Coordinates of C-alpha atoms in Angstrom, one line a residue:
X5 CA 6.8 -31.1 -18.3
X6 CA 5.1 -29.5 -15.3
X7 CA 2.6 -26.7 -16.1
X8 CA 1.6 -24.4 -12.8
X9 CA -0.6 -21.8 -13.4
X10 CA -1.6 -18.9 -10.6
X11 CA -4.9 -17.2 -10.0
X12 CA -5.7 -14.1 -8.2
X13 CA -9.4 -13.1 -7.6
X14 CA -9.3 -9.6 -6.4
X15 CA -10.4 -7.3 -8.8
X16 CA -12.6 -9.9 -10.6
X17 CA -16.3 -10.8 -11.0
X18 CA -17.3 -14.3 -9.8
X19 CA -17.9 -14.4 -13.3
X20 CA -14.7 -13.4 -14.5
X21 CA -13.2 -15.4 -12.4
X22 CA -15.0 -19.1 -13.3
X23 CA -15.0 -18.5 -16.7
X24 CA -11.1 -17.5 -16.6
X25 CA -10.6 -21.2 -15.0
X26 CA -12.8 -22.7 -17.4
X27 CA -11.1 -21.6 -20.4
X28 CA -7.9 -22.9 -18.6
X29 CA -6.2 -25.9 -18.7
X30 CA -6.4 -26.8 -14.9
X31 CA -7.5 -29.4 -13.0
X32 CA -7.4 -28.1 -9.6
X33 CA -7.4 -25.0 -7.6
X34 CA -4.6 -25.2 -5.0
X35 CA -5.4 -22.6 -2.0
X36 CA -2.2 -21.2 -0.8
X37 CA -3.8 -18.5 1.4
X38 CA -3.0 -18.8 4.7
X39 CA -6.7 -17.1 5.9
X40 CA -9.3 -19.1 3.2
X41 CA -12.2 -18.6 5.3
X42 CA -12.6 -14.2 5.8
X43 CA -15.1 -12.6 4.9
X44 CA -13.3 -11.1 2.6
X45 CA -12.5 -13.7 0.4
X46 CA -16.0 -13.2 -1.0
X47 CA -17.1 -16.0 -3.2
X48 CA -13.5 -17.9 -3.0
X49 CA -14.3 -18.2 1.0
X50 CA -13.2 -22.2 1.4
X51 CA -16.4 -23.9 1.7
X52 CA -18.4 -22.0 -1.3
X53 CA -15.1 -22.1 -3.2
X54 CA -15.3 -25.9 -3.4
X55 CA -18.4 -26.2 -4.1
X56 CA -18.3 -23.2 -7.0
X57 CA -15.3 -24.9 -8.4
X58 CA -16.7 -28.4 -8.7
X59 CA -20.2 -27.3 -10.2
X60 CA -19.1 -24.7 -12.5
X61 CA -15.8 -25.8 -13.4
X62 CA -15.7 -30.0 -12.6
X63 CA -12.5 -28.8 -10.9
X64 CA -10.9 -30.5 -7.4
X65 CA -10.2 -28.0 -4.5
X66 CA -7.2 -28.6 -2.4
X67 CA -5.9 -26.4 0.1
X68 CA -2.3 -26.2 0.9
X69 CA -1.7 -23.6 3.8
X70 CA 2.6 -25.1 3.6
X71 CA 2.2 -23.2 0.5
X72 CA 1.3 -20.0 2.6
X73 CA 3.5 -17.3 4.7
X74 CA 3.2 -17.0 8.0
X75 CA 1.2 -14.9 9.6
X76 CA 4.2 -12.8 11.3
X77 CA 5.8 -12.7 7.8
X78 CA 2.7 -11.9 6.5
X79 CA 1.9 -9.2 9.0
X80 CA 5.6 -7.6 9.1
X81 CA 5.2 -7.5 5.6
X82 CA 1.7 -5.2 5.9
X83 CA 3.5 -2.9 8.3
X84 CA 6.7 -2.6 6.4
X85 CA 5.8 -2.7 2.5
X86 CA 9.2 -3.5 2.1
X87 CA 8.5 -6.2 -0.6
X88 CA 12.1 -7.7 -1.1
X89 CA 12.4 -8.4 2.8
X90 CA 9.6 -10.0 2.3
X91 CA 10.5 -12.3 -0.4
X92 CA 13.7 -13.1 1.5
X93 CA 12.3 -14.5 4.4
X94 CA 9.2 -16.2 2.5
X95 CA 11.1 -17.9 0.4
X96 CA 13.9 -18.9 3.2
X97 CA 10.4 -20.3 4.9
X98 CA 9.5 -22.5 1.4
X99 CA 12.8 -23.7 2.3
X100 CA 12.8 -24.6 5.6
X101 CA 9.5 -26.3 4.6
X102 CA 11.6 -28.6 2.0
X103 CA 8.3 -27.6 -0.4
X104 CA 9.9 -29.4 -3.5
X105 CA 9.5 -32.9 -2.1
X106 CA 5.5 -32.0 -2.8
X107 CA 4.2 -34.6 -4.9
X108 CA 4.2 -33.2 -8.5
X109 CA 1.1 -34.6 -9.2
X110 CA -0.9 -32.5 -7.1
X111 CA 0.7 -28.9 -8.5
X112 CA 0.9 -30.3 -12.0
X113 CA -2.3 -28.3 -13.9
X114 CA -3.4 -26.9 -10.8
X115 CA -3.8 -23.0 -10.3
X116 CA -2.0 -22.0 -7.2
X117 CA -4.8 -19.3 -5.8
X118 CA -3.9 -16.2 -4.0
X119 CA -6.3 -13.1 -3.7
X120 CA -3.9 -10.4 -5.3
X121 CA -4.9 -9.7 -9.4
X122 CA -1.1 -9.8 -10.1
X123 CA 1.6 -11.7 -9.6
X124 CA 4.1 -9.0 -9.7
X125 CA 3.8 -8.9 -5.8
X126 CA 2.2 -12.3 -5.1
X127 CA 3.8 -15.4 -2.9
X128 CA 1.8 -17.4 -5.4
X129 CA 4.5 -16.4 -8.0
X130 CA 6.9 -17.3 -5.5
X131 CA 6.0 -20.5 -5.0
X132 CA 5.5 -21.6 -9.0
X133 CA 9.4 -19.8 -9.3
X134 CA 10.7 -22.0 -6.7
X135 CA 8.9 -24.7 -7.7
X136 CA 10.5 -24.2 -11.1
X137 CA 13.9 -23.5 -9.7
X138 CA 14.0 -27.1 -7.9
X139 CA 12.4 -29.2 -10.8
X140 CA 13.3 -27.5 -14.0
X141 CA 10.9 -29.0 -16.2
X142 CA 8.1 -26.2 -15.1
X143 CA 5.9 -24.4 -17.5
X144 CA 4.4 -21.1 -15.4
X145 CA 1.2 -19.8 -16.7
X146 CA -0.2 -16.9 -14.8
X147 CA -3.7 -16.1 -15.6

């Protein structure tokens, strides 16, 4: 059995946010956000995200950007809010990017982080659905 979980920091304290992975059963963070370095990623900016992760949590940090849109689907998606277009041609990229041949060890009790607080309209539930779709024995937790 595969367990995935996914992560979103907006709308959370640092301190929400920590202690929300602590309590967790994960043992790595998995960036999947194709811009991990802005400004405003706050506290989960790459660098600082690491090193939070691995002194307050004793969790790895791996970044995955294959896991990420594009930034054209990413910006047609902005201009157009049409959130099922968007979904189409993310998931045709997945695809294209044959992501199920990932090694399972690496997205096995990791948290696939995005910055949205939901996953409602999130590729990180995307991702863990496809994921789920090609392996079957998947357990999606989103926190």
């Amino acid at each position: 059995m595969i367990e995935i979980f996914t992560i979103g920091f907006t709308q959370k304290t640092a301190e929400q946010f920590f202690t929300q992975l602590k309590q967790s059963q994960i043992k790595r963070v998995v960036d999947i956000r194709l811009n991990n370095s802005s400004q405003l990623a706050g506290f989960t900016k790459k660098e600082d995200l690491k090193f939070f992760l691995r002194e307050i949590c004793q969790l790895d940090y791996l970044h995955l950007p294959e896991l990420a849109p594009t930034k054209i689907i990413l910006d047609h998606y902005k201009q157009q809010k049409n959130w099922q277009i968007y979904e189409e041609q993310f998931i045709t990229l997945l695809t294209q990017r044959h992501i199920e041949t990932f090694d399972k060890n690496l997205i096995h009790q990791s948290g696939l982080l995005c910055s949205e607080n939901s996953p409602q309209y999130c590729h990180r539930r995307l991702v863990a659905e496809y994921f789920s779709r090609h392996w079957k024995t998947v357990t999606i937790h989103h926190l």
